Amino acid sequence: MWFAPERLREEGGTPDYRFSLANERTFLAWLRTAMALVGGGFAVDQFLPETARPLRLALALVLLAGGALCALRAISHWVRCERAMRRGEDLPMSRFPVVLGLAVGVVALLMVIVAAFGWGG
């Protein structure tokens, strides 16, 4: 379904275009979040040279993995929402925003600790 979105047309009726476009805007917002996480991962790796390499690498990998998961989740959520709208069903609920928010909060807290105490390597 990810690589053949036209197959969604086989299900249900055509929803109001405003809702489809809103679904697409949400998808693009998730992609922007994913790109920000990826950029943050590279920034941590490049701009914290005085931080211990294992800690810097761990923070960078968490951000990069979060970006990858966010991008993949964006596709899945877009497909699920589009399918639900075509079928006239309730939109799918997801725990992913909460998980992503908690993960970003933990990484931000770790970054504050690193910046405040300067864990050097």
PDB file of C-alpha atoms in Angstrom:
ATOM      1  CA  MET A   1       0.000   0.000   0.000  1.00  0.00           C
ATOM      2  CA  TRP A   2       2.918   2.353   0.709  1.00  0.00           C
ATOM      3  CA  PHE A   3       4.195   2.204  -2.859  1.00  0.00           C
ATOM      4  CA  ALA A   4       0.789   1.974  -4.538  1.00  0.00           C
ATOM      5  CA  PRO A   5      -1.408   4.606  -2.898  1.00  0.00           C
ATOM      6  CA  GLU A   6      -3.795   4.474  -5.858  1.00  0.00           C
ATOM      7  CA  ARG A   7      -5.025   1.157  -4.450  1.00  0.00           C
ATOM      8  CA  LEU A   8      -6.673   3.167  -1.677  1.00  0.00           C
ATOM      9  CA  ARG A   9      -9.230   4.291  -4.281  1.00  0.00           C
ATOM     10  CA  GLU A  10     -10.569   0.742  -4.350  1.00  0.00           C
ATOM     11  CA  GLU A  11     -11.791   1.185  -0.784  1.00  0.00           C
ATOM     12  CA  GLY A  12     -14.898   3.138   0.156  1.00  0.00           C
ATOM     13  CA  GLY A  13     -15.825   6.477  -1.332  1.00  0.00           C
ATOM     14  CA  THR A  14     -13.879   9.608  -2.078  1.00  0.00           C
ATOM     15  CA  PRO A  15     -13.670  11.767   1.043  1.00  0.00           C
ATOM     16  CA  ASP A  16     -13.984  15.523   1.033  1.00  0.00           C
ATOM     17  CA  TYR A  17     -10.777  16.851  -0.533  1.00  0.00           C
ATOM     18  CA  ARG A  18     -10.265  19.204   2.391  1.00  0.00           C
ATOM     19  CA  PHE A  19      -9.824  16.215   4.698  1.00  0.00           C
ATOM     20  CA  SER A  20      -7.453  14.466   2.301  1.00  0.00           C
ATOM     21  CA  LEU A  21      -5.383  17.622   2.020  1.00  0.00           C
ATOM     22  CA  ALA A  22      -5.373  18.025   5.819  1.00  0.00           C
ATOM     23  CA  ASN A  23      -4.136  14.433   6.059  1.00  0.00           C
ATOM     24  CA  GLU A  24      -1.382  15.283   3.601  1.00  0.00           C
ATOM     25  CA  ARG A  25      -0.396  18.395   5.592  1.00  0.00           C
ATOM     26  CA  THR A  26      -0.149  16.260   8.723  1.00  0.00           C
ATOM     27  CA  PHE A  27       2.046  13.816   6.805  1.00  0.00           C
ATOM     28  CA  LEU A  28       4.322  16.675   5.746  1.00  0.00           C
ATOM     29  CA  ALA A  29       4.486  17.944   9.345  1.00  0.00           C
ATOM     30  CA  TRP A  30       5.663  14.512  10.464  1.00  0.00           C
ATOM     31  CA  LEU A  31       8.308  14.563   7.736  1.00  0.00           C
ATOM     32  CA  ARG A  32       9.500  17.996   8.905  1.00  0.00           C
ATOM     33  CA  THR A  33       9.775  16.596  12.422  1.00  0.00           C
ATOM     34  CA  ALA A  34      11.736  13.631  11.090  1.00  0.00           C
ATOM     35  CA  MET A  35      14.127  15.909   9.212  1.00  0.00           C
ATOM     36  CA  ALA A  36      14.608  18.049  12.339  1.00  0.00           C
ATOM     37  CA  LEU A  37      15.487  14.949  14.353  1.00  0.00           C
ATOM     38  CA  VAL A  38      17.963  13.814  11.708  1.00  0.00           C
ATOM     39  CA  GLY A  39      19.493  17.287  11.586  1.00  0.00           C
ATOM     40  CA  GLY A  40      19.702  17.317  15.380  1.00  0.00           C
ATOM     41  CA  GLY A  41      21.455  13.970  15.320  1.00  0.00           C
ATOM     42  CA  PHE A  42      24.094  15.256  12.928  1.00  0.00           C
ATOM     43  CA  ALA A  43      24.412  18.494  14.917  1.00  0.00           C
ATOM     44  CA  VAL A  44      25.028  16.605  18.164  1.00  0.00           C
ATOM     45  CA  ASP A  45      27.712  14.544  16.500  1.00  0.00           C
ATOM     46  CA  GLN A  46      29.412  17.497  14.811  1.00  0.00           C
ATOM     47  CA  PHE A  47      29.025  20.361  17.295  1.00  0.00           C
ATOM     48  CA  LEU A  48      29.723  18.722  20.645  1.00  0.00           C
ATOM     49  CA  PRO A  49      33.338  17.695  20.099  1.00  0.00           C
ATOM     50  CA  GLU A  50      34.219  18.109  23.764  1.00  0.00           C
ATOM     51  CA  THR A  51      31.571  15.624  24.862  1.00  0.00           C
ATOM     52  CA  ALA A  52      32.683  12.058  25.458  1.00  0.00           C
ATOM     53  CA  ARG A  53      32.451  10.111  22.205  1.00  0.00           C
ATOM     54  CA  PRO A  54      30.158   7.327  23.553  1.00  0.00           C
ATOM     55  CA  LEU A  55      27.656   9.824  24.971  1.00  0.00           C
ATOM     56  CA  ARG A  56      27.748  11.983  21.849  1.00  0.00           C
ATOM     57  CA  LEU A  57      27.313   8.944  19.642  1.00  0.00           C
ATOM     58  CA  ALA A  58      24.433   7.641  21.758  1.00  0.00           C
ATOM     59  CA  LEU A  59      22.571  10.953  21.610  1.00  0.00           C
ATOM     60  CA  ALA A  60      23.162  11.260  17.876  1.00  0.00           C
ATOM     61  CA  LEU A  61      21.979   7.714  17.221  1.00  0.00           C
ATOM     62  CA  VAL A  62      18.833   8.212  19.308  1.00  0.00           C
ATOM     63  CA  LEU A  63      17.976  11.340  17.330  1.00  0.00           C
ATOM     64  CA  LEU A  64      18.752   9.699  13.987  1.00  0.00           C
ATOM     65  CA  ALA A  65      16.733   6.610  14.858  1.00  0.00           C
ATOM     66  CA  GLY A  66      13.876   8.837  16.026  1.00  0.00           C
ATOM     67  CA  GLY A  67      13.976  10.644  12.692  1.00  0.00           C
ATOM     68  CA  ALA A  68      13.856   7.396  10.765  1.00  0.00           C
ATOM     69  CA  LEU A  69      10.989   6.055  12.871  1.00  0.00           C
ATOM     70  CA  CYS A  70       9.106   9.322  12.544  1.00  0.00           C
ATOM     71  CA  ALA A  71       9.388   9.257   8.744  1.00  0.00           C
ATOM     72  CA  LEU A  72       8.228   5.654   8.533  1.00  0.00           C
ATOM     73  CA  ARG A  73       5.422   6.330  10.973  1.00  0.00           C
ATOM     74  CA  ALA A  74       4.310   9.309   8.877  1.00  0.00           C
ATOM     75  CA  ILE A  75       3.738   7.053   5.885  1.00  0.00           C
ATOM     76  CA  SER A  76       1.879   4.447   7.919  1.00  0.00           C
ATOM     77  CA  HIS A  77      -0.313   7.043   9.594  1.00  0.00           C
ATOM     78  CA  TRP A  78      -1.137   8.759   6.308  1.00  0.00           C
ATOM     79  CA  VAL A  79      -2.253   5.460   4.763  1.00  0.00           C
ATOM     80  CA  ARG A  80      -4.302   4.475   7.808  1.00  0.00           C
ATOM     81  CA  CYS A  81      -6.034   7.868   7.981  1.00  0.00           C
ATOM     82  CA  GLU A  82      -6.758   7.934   4.259  1.00  0.00           C
ATOM     83  CA  ARG A  83      -8.227   4.423   4.430  1.00  0.00           C
ATOM     84  CA  ALA A  84     -10.371   5.323   7.456  1.00  0.00           C
ATOM     85  CA  MET A  85     -11.702   8.451   5.753  1.00  0.00           C
ATOM     86  CA  ARG A  86     -12.570   6.518   2.596  1.00  0.00           C
ATOM     87  CA  ARG A  87     -14.410   3.902   4.642  1.00  0.00           C
ATOM     88  CA  GLY A  88     -16.182   6.494   6.788  1.00  0.00           C
ATOM     89  CA  GLU A  89     -14.579   5.134   9.953  1.00  0.00           C
ATOM     90  CA  ASP A  90     -13.099   6.967  12.931  1.00  0.00           C
ATOM     91  CA  LEU A  91      -9.518   8.090  12.429  1.00  0.00           C
ATOM     92  CA  PRO A  92      -6.935   5.740  13.942  1.00  0.00           C
ATOM     93  CA  MET A  93      -5.527   6.563  17.343  1.00  0.00           C
ATOM     94  CA  SER A  94      -1.797   6.387  17.908  1.00  0.00           C
ATOM     95  CA  ARG A  95       0.580   6.400  20.859  1.00  0.00           C
ATOM     96  CA  PHE A  96       3.429   7.482  18.626  1.00  0.00           C
ATOM     97  CA  PRO A  97       3.114  11.236  19.343  1.00  0.00           C
ATOM     98  CA  VAL A  98       3.387  10.552  23.073  1.00  0.00           C
ATOM     99  CA  VAL A  99       6.341   8.195  22.617  1.00  0.00           C
ATOM    100  CA  LEU A 100       8.090  10.667  20.320  1.00  0.00           C
ATOM    101  CA  GLY A 101       7.435  13.552  22.702  1.00  0.00           C
ATOM    102  CA  LEU A 102       8.820  11.601  25.647  1.00  0.00           C
ATOM    103  CA  ALA A 103      11.887  10.534  23.680  1.00  0.00           C
ATOM    104  CA  VAL A 104      12.619  14.087  22.559  1.00  0.00           C
ATOM    105  CA  GLY A 105      12.105  15.298  26.133  1.00  0.00           C
ATOM    106  CA  VAL A 106      14.568  12.733  27.499  1.00  0.00           C
ATOM    107  CA  VAL A 107      17.149  13.594  24.858  1.00  0.00           C
ATOM    108  CA  ALA A 108      16.662  17.314  25.560  1.00  0.00           C
ATOM    109  CA  LEU A 109      17.140  16.686  29.287  1.00  0.00           C
ATOM    110  CA  LEU A 110      20.328  14.754  28.577  1.00  0.00           C
ATOM    111  CA  MET A 111      21.515  17.598  26.365  1.00  0.00           C
ATOM    112  CA  VAL A 112      20.879  20.094  29.168  1.00  0.00           C
ATOM    113  CA  ILE A 113      22.890  17.931  31.557  1.00  0.00           C
ATOM    114  CA  VAL A 114      25.713  17.613  29.017  1.00  0.00           C
ATOM    115  CA  ALA A 115      25.713  21.366  28.378  1.00  0.00           C
ATOM    116  CA  ALA A 116      25.545  22.258  32.087  1.00  0.00           C
ATOM    117  CA  PHE A 117      28.153  19.849  33.358  1.00  0.00           C
ATOM    118  CA  GLY A 118      30.259  19.568  30.209  1.00  0.00           C
ATOM    119  CA  TRP A 119      30.862  15.853  30.225  1.00  0.00           C
ATOM    120  CA  GLY A 120      34.055  15.926  28.253  1.00  0.00           C
ATOM    121  CA  GLY A 121      35.806  13.025  26.725  1.00  0.00           C
TER     122      GLY A 121
END
